[in-house]
Backbone as XML, in Angstrom:
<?xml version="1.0"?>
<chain id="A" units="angstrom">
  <residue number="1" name="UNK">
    <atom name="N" x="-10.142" y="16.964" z="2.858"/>
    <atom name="CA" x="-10.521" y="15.619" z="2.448"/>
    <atom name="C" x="-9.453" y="15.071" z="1.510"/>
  </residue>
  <residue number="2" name="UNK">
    <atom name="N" x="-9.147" y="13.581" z="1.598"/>
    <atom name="CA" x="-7.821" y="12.967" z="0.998"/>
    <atom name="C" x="-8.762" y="11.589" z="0.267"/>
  </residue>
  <residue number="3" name="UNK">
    <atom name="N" x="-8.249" y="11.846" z="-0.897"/>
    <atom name="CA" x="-8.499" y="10.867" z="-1.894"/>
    <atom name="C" x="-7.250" y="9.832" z="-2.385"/>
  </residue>
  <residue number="4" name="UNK">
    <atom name="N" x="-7.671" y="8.358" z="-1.571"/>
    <atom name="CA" x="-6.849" y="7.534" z="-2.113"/>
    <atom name="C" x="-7.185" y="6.515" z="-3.380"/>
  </residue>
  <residue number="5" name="UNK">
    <atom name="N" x="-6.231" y="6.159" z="-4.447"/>
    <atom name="CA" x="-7.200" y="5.399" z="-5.543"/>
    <atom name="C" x="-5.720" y="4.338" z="-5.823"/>
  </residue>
  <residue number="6" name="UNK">
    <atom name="N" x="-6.466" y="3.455" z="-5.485"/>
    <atom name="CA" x="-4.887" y="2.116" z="-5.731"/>
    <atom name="C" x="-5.292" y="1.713" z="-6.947"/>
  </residue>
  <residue number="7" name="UNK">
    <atom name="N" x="-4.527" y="1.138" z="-7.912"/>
    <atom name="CA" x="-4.573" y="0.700" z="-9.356"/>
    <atom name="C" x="-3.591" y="-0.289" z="-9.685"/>
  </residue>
  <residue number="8" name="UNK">
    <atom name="N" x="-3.397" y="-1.384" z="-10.623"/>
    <atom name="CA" x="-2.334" y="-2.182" z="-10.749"/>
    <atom name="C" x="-2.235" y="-3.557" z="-10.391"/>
  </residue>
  <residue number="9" name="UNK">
    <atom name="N" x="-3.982" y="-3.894" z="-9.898"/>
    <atom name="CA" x="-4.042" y="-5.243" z="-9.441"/>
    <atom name="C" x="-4.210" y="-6.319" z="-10.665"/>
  </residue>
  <residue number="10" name="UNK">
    <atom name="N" x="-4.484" y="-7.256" z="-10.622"/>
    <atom name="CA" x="-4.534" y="-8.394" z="-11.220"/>
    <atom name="C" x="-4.620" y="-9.754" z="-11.399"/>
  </residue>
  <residue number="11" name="UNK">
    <atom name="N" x="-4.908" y="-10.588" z="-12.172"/>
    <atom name="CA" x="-4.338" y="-11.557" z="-12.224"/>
    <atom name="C" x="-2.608" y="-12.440" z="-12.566"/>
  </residue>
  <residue number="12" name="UNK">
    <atom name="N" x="-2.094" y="-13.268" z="-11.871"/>
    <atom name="CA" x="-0.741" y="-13.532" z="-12.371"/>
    <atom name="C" x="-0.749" y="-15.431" z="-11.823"/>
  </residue>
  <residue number="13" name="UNK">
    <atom name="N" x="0.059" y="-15.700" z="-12.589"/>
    <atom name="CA" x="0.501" y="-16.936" z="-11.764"/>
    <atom name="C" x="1.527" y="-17.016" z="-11.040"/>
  </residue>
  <residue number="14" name="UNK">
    <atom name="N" x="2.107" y="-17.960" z="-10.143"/>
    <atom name="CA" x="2.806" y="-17.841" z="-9.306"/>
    <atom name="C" x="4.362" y="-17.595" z="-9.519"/>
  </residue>
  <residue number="15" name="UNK">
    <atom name="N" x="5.194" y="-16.749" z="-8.961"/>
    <atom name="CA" x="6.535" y="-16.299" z="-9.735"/>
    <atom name="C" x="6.946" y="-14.865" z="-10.343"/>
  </residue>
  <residue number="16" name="UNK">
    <atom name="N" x="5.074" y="-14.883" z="-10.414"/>
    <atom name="CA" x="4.808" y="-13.339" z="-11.397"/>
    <atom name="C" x="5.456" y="-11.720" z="-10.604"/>
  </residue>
  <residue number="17" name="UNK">
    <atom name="N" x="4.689" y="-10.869" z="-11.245"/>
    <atom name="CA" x="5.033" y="-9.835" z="-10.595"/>
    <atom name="C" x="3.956" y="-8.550" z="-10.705"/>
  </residue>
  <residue number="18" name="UNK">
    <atom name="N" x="3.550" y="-7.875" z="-10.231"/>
    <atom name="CA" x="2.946" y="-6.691" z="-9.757"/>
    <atom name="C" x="3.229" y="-5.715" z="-9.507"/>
  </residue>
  <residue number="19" name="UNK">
    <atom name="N" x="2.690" y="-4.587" z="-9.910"/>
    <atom name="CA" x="3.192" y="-3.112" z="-8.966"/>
    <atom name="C" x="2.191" y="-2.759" z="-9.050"/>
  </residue>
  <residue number="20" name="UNK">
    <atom name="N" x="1.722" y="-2.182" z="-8.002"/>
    <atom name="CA" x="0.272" y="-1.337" z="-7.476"/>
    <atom name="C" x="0.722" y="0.121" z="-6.936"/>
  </residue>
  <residue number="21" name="UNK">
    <atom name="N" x="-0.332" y="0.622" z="-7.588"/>
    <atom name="CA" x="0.024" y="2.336" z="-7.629"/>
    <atom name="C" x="-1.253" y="2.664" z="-6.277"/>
  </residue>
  <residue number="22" name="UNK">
    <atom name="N" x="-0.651" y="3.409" z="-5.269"/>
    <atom name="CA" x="-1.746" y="4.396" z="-4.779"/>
    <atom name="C" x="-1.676" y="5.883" z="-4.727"/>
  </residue>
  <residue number="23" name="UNK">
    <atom name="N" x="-2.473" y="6.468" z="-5.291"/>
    <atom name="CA" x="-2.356" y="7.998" z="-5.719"/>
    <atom name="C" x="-2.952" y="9.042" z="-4.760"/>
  </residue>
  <residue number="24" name="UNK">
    <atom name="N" x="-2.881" y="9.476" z="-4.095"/>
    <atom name="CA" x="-3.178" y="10.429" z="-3.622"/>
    <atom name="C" x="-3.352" y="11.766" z="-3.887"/>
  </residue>
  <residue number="25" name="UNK">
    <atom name="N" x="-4.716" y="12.470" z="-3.304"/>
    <atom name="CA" x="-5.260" y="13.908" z="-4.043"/>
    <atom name="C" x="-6.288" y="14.129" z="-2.786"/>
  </residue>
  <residue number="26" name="UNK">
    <atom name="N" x="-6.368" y="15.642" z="-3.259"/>
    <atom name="CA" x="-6.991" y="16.216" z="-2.081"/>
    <atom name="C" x="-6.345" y="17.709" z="-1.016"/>
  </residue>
  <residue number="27" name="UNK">
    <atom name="N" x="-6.613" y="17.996" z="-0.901"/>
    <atom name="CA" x="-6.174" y="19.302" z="0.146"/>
    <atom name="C" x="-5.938" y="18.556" z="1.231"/>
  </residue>
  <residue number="28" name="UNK">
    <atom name="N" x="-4.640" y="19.493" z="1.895"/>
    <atom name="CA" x="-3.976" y="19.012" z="3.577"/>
    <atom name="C" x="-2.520" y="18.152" z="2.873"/>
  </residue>
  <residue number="29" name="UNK">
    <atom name="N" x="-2.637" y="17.569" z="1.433"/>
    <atom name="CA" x="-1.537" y="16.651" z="1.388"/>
    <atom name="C" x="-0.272" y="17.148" z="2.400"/>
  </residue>
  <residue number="30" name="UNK">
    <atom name="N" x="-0.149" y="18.310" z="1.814"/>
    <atom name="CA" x="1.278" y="18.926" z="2.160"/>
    <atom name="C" x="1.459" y="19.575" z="3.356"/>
  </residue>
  <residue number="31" name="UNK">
    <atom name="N" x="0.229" y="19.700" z="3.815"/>
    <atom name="CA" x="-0.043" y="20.237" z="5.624"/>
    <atom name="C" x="0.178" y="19.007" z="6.391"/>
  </residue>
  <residue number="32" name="UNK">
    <atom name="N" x="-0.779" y="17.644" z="6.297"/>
    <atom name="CA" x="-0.361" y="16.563" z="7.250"/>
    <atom name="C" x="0.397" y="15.838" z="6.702"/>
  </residue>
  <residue number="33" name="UNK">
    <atom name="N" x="1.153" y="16.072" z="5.753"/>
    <atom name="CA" x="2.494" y="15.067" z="5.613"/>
    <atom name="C" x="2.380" y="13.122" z="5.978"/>
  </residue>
  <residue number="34" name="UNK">
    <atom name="N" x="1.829" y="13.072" z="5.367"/>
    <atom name="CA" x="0.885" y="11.568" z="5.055"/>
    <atom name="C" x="2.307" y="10.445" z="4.809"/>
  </residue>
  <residue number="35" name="UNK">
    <atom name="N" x="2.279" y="9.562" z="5.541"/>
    <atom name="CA" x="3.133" y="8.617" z="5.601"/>
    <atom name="C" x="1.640" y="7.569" z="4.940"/>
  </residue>
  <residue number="36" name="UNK">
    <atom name="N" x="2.192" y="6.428" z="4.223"/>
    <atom name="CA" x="1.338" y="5.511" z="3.037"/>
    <atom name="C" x="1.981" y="4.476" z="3.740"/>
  </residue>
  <residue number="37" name="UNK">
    <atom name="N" x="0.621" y="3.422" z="4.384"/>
    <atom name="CA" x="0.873" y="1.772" z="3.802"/>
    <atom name="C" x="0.188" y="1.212" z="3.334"/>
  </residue>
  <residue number="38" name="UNK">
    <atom name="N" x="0.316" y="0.108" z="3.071"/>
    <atom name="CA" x="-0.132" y="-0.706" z="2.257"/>
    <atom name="C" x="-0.720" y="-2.149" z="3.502"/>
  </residue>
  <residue number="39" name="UNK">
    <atom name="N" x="-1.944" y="-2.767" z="3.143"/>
    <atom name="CA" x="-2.628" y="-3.278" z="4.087"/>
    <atom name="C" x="-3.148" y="-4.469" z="2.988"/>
  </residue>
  <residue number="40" name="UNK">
    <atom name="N" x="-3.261" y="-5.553" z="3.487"/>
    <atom name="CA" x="-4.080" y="-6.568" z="2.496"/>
    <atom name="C" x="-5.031" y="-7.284" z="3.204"/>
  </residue>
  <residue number="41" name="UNK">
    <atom name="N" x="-6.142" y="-7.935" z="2.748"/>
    <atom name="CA" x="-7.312" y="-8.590" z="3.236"/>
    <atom name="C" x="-7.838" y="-9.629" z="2.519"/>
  </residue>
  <residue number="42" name="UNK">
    <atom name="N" x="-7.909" y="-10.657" z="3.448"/>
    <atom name="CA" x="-8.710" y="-11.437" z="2.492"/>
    <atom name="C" x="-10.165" y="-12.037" z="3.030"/>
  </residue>
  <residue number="43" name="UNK">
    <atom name="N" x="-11.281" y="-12.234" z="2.336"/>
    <atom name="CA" x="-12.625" y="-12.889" z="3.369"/>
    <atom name="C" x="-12.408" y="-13.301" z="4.471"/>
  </residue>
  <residue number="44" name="UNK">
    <atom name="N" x="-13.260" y="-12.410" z="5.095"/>
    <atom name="CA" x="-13.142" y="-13.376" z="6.671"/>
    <atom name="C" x="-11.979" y="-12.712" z="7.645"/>
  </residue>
  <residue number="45" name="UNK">
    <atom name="N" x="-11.475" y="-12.195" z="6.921"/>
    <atom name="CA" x="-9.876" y="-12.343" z="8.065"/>
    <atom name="C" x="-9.451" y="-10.729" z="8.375"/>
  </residue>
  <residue number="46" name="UNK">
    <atom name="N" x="-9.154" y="-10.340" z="8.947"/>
    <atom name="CA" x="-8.474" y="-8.884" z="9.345"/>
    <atom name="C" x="-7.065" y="-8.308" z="8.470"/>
  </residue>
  <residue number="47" name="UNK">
    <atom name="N" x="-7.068" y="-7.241" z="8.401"/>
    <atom name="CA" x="-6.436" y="-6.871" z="7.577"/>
    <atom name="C" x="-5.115" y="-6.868" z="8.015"/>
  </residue>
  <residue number="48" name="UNK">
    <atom name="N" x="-4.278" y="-7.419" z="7.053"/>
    <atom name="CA" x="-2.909" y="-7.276" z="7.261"/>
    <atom name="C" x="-1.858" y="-6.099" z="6.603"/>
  </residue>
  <residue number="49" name="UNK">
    <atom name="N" x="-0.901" y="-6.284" z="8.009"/>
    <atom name="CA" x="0.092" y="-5.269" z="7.335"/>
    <atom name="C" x="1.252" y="-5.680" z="6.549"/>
  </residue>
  <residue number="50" name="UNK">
    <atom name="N" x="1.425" y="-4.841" z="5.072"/>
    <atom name="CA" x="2.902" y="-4.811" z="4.199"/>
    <atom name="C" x="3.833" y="-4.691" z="4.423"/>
  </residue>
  <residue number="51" name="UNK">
    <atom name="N" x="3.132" y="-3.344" z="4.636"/>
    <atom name="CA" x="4.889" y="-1.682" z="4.429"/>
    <atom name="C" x="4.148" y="-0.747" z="4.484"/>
  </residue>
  <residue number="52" name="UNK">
    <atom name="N" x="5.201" y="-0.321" z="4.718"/>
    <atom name="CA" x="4.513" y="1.483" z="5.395"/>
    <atom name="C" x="5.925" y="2.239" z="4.778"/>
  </residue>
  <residue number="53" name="UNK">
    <atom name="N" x="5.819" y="3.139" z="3.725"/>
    <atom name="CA" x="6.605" y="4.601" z="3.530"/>
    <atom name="C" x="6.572" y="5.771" z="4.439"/>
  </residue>
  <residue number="54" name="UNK">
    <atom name="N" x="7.503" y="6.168" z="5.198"/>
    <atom name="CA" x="6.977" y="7.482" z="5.888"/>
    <atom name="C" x="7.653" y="8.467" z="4.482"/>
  </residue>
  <residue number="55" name="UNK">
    <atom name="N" x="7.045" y="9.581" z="5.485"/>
    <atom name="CA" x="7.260" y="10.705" z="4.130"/>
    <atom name="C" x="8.838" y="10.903" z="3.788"/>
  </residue>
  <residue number="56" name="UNK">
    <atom name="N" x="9.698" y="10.640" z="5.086"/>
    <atom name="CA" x="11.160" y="10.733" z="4.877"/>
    <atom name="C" x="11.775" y="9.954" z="4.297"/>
  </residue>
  <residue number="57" name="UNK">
    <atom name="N" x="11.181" y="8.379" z="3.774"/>
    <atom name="CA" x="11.643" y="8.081" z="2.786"/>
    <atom name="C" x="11.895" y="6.225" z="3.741"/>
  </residue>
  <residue number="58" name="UNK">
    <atom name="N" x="11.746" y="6.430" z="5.105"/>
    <atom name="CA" x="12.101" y="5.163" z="5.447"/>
    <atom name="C" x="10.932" y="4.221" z="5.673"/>
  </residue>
  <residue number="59" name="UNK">
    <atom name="N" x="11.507" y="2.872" z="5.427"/>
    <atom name="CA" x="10.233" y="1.719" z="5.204"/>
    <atom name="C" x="10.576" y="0.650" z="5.756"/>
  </residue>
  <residue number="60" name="UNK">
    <atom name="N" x="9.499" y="0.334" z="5.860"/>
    <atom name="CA" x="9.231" y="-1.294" z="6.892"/>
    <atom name="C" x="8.500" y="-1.733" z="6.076"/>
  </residue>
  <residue number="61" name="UNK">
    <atom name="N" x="8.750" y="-3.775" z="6.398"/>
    <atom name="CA" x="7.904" y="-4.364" z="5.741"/>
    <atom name="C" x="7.687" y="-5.648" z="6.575"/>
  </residue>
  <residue number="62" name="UNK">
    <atom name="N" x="6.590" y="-6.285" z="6.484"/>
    <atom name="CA" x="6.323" y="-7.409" z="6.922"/>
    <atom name="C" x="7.120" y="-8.740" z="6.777"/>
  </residue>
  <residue number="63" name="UNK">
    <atom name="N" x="7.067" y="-9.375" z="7.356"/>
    <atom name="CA" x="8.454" y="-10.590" z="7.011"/>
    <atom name="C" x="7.654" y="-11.200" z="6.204"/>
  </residue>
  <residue number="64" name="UNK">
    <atom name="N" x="6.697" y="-11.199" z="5.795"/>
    <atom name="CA" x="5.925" y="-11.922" z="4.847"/>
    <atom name="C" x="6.215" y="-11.059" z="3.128"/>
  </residue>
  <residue number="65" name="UNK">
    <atom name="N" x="6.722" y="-9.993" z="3.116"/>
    <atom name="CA" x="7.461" y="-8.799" z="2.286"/>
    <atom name="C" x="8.671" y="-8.909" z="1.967"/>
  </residue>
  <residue number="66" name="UNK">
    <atom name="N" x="9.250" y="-8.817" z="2.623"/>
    <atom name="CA" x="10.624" y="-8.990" z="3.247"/>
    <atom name="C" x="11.352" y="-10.095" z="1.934"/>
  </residue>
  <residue number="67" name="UNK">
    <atom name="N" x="12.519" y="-8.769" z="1.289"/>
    <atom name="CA" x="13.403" y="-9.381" z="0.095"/>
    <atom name="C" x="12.176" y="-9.717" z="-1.118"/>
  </residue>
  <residue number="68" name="UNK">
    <atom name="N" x="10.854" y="-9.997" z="-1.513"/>
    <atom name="CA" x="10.585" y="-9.609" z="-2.343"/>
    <atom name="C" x="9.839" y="-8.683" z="-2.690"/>
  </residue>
  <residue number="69" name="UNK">
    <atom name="N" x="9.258" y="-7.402" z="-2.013"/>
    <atom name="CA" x="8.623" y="-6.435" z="-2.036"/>
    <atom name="C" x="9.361" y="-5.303" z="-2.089"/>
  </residue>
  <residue number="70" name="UNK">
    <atom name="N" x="8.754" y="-4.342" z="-2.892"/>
    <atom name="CA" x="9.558" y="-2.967" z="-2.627"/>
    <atom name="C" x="8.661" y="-1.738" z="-2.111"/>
  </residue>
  <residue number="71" name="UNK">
    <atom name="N" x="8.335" y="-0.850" z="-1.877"/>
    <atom name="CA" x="7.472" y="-0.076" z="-1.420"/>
    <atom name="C" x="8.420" y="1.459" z="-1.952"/>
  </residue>
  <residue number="72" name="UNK">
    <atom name="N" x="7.638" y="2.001" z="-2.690"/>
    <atom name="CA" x="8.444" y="3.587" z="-3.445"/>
    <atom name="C" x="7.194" y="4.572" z="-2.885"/>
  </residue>
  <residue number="73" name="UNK">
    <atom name="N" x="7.705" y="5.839" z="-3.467"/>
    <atom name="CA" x="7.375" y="7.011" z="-3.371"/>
    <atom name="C" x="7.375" y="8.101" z="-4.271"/>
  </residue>
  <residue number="74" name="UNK">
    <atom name="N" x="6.678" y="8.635" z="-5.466"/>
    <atom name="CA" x="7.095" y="9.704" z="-6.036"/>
    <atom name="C" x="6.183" y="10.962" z="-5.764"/>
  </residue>
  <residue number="75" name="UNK">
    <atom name="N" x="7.138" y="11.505" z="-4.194"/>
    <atom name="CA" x="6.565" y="12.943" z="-3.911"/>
    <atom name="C" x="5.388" y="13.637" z="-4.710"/>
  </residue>
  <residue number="76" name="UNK">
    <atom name="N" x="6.399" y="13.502" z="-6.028"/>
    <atom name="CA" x="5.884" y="15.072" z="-7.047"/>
    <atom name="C" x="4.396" y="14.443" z="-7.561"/>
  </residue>
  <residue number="77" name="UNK">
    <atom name="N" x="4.541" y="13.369" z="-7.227"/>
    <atom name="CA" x="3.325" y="13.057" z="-8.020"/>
    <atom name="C" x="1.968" y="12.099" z="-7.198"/>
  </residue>
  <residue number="78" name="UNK">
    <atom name="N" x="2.896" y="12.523" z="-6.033"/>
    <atom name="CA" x="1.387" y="12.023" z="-4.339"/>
    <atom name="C" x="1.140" y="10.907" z="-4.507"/>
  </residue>
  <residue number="79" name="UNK">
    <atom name="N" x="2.152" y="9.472" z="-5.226"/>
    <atom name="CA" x="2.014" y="8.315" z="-5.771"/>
    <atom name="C" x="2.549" y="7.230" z="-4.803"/>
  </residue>
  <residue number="80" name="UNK">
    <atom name="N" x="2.294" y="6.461" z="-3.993"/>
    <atom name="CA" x="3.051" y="5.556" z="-3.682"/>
    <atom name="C" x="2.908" y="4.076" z="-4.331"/>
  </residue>
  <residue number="81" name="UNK">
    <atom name="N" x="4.629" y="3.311" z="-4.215"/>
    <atom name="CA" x="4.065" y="1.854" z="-5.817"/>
    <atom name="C" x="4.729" y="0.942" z="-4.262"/>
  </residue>
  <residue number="82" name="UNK">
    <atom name="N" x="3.921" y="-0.056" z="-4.667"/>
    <atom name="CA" x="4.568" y="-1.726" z="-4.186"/>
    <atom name="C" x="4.940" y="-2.505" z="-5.636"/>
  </residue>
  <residue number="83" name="UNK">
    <atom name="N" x="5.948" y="-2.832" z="-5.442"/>
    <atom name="CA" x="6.462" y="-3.448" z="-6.416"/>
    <atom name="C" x="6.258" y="-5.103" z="-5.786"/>
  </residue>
  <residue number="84" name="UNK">
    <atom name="N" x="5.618" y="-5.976" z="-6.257"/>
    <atom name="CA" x="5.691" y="-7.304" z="-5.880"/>
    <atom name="C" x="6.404" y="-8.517" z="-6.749"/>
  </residue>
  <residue number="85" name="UNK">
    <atom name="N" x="7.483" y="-8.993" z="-6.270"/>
    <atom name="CA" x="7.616" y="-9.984" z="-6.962"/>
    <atom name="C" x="7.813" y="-11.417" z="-6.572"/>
  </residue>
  <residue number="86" name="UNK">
    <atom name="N" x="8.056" y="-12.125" z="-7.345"/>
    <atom name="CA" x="7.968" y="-13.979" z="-6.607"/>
    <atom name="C" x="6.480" y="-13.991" z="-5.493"/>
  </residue>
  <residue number="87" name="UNK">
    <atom name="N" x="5.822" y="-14.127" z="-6.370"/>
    <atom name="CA" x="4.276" y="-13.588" z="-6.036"/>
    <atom name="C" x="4.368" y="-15.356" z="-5.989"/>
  </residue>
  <residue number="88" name="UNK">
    <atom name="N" x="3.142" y="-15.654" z="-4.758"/>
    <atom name="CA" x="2.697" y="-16.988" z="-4.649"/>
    <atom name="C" x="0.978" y="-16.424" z="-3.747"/>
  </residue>
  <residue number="89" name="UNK">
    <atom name="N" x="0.589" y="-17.833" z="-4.110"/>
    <atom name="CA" x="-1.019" y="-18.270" z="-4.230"/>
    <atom name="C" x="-1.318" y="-17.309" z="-2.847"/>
  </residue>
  <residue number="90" name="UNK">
    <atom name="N" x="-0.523" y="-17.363" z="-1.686"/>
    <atom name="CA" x="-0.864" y="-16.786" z="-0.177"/>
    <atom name="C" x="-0.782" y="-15.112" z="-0.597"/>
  </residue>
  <residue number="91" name="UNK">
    <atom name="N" x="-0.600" y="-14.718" z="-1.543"/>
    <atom name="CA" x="-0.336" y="-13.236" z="-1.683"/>
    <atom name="C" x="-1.905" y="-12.544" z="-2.039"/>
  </residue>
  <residue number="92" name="UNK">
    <atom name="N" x="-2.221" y="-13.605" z="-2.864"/>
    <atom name="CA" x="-4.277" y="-13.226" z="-2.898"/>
    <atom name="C" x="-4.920" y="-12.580" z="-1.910"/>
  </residue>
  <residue number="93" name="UNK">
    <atom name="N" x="-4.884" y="-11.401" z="-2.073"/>
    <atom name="CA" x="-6.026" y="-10.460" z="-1.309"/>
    <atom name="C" x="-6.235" y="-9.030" z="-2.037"/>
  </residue>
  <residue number="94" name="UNK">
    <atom name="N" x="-7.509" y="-8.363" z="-1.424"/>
    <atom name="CA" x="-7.689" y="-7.383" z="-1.386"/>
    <atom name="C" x="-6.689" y="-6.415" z="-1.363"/>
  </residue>
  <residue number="95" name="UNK">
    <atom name="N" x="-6.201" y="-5.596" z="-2.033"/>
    <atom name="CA" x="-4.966" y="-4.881" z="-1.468"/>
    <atom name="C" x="-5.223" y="-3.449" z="-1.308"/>
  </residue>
  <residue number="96" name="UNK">
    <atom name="N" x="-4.994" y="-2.685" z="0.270"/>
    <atom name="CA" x="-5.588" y="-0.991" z="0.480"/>
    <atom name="C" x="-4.030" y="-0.626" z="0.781"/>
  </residue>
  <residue number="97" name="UNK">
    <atom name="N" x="-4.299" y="0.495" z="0.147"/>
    <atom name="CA" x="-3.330" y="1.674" z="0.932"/>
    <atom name="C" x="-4.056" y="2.569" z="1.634"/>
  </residue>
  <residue number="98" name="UNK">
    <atom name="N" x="-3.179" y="3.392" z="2.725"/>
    <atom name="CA" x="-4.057" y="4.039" z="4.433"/>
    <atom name="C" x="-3.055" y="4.856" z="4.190"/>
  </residue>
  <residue number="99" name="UNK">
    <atom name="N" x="-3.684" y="6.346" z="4.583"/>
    <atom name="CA" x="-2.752" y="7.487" z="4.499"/>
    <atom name="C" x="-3.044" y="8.010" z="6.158"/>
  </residue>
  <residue number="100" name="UNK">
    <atom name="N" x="-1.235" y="8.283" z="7.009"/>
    <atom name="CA" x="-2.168" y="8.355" z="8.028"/>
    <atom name="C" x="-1.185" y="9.635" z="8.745"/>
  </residue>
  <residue number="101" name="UNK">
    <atom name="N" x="-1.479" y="10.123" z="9.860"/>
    <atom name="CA" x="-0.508" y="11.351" z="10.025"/>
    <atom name="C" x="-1.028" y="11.639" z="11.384"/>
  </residue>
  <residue number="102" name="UNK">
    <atom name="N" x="0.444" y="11.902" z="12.240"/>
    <atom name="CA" x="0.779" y="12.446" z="13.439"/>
    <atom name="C" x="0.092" y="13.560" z="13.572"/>
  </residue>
  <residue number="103" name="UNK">
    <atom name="N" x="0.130" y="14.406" z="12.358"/>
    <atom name="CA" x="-0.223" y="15.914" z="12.357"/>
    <atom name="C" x="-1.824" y="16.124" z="13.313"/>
  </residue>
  <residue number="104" name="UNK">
    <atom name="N" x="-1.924" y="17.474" z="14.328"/>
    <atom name="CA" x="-3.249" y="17.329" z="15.133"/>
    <atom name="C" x="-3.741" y="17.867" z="13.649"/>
  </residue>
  <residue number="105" name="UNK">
    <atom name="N" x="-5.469" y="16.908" z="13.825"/>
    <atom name="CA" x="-6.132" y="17.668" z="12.904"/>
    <atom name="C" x="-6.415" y="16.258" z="11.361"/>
  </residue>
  <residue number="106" name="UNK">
    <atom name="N" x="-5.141" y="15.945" z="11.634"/>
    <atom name="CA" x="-5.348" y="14.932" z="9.868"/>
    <atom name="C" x="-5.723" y="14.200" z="10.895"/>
  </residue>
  <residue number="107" name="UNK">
    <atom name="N" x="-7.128" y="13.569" z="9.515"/>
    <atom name="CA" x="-7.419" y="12.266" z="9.930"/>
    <atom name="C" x="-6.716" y="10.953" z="8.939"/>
  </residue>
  <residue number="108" name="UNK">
    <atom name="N" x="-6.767" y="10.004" z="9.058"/>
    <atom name="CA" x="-6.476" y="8.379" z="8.567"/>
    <atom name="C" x="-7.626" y="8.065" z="7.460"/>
  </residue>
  <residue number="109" name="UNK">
    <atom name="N" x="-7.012" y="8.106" z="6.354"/>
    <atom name="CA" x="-7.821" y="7.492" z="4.716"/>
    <atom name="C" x="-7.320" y="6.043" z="4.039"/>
  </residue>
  <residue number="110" name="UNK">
    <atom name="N" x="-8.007" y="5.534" z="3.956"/>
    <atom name="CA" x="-8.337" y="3.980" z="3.297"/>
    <atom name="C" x="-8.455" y="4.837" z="2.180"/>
  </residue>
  <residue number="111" name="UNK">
    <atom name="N" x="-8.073" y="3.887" z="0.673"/>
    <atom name="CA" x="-8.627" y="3.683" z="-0.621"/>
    <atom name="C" x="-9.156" y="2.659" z="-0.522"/>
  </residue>
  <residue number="112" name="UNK">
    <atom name="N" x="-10.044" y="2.454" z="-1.621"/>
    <atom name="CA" x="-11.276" y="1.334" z="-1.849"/>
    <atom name="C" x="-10.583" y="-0.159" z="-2.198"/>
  </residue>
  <residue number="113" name="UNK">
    <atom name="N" x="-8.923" y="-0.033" z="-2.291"/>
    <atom name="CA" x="-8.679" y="-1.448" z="-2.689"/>
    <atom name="C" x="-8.514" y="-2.060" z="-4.269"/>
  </residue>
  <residue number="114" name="UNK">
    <atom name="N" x="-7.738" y="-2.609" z="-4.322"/>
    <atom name="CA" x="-7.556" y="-3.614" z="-5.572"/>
    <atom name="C" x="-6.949" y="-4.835" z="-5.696"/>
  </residue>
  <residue number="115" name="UNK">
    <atom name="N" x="-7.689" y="-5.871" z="-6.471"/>
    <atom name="CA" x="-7.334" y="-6.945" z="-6.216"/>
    <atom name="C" x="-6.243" y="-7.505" z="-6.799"/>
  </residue>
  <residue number="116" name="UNK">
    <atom name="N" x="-6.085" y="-8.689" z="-5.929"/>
    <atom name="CA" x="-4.707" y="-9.596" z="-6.342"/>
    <atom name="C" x="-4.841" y="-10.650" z="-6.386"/>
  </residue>
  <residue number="117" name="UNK">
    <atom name="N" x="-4.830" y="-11.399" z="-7.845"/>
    <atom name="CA" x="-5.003" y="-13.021" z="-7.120"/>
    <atom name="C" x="-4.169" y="-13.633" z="-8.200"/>
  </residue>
  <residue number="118" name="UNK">
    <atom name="N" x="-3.025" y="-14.769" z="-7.406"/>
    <atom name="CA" x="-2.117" y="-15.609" z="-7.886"/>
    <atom name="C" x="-2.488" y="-16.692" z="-7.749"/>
  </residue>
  <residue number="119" name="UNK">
    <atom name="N" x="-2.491" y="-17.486" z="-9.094"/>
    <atom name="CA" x="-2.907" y="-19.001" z="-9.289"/>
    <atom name="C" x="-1.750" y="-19.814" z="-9.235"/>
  </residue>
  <residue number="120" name="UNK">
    <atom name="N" x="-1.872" y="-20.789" z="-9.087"/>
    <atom name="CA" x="-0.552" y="-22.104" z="-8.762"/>
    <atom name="C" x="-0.532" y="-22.728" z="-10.220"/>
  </residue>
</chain>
């Protein structure tokens, strides 16, 4: 069982900046080798994709990401951060990280989310 816990949300106004931590814990970490993204939601609407870290270190991001987002990794400490900046009003949502793995056997973990909301 894999425990995800995102932290780092907030309030900001527009311009601002953010970093959201998702931590990971639990047995299997190091057996299914858990690649982390990051997913946002807002009422009503389906969840969208960020960025995704694989475990080797390479990342994708949404063109909606793209030049102001960063997406990290600190192994030692089962942590993955989004760094957000030039934050605007459309960035407001729910924000999950999903731990998910090729490996037979791992299953796919959601954390519960934390919020984000940028005022104009």
């Amino acid at each position: 069982q894999v425990k995800l816990v995102e932290s780092g949300g907030g309030s900001v106004q527009a311009g601002g900046s953010l970093t959201l931590s998702c931590a990971a814990s639990g047995s299997g970490l190091a057996y299914c080798n858990f690649d982390i993204s990051w997913h946002r939601q807002t009422p009503g609407k389906e969840p969208q994709f960020v960025s995704v870290i694989r475990r080797d270190g390479t990342t994708v991001y949404a063109d909606s990401a793209k030049g102001r987002f960063t997406i990290s990794q600190d192994n030692d400490k089962n942590t993955v951060f989004l760094q957000m900046n030039s934050l605007t009003p459309e960035d407001t949502a729910q924000y999950h990280c999903k731990a998910f793995s090729s490996v037979d056997g791992c299953l796919g973990y959601w954390g519960q989310g934390t919020q984000v909301t940028v005022s104009s």
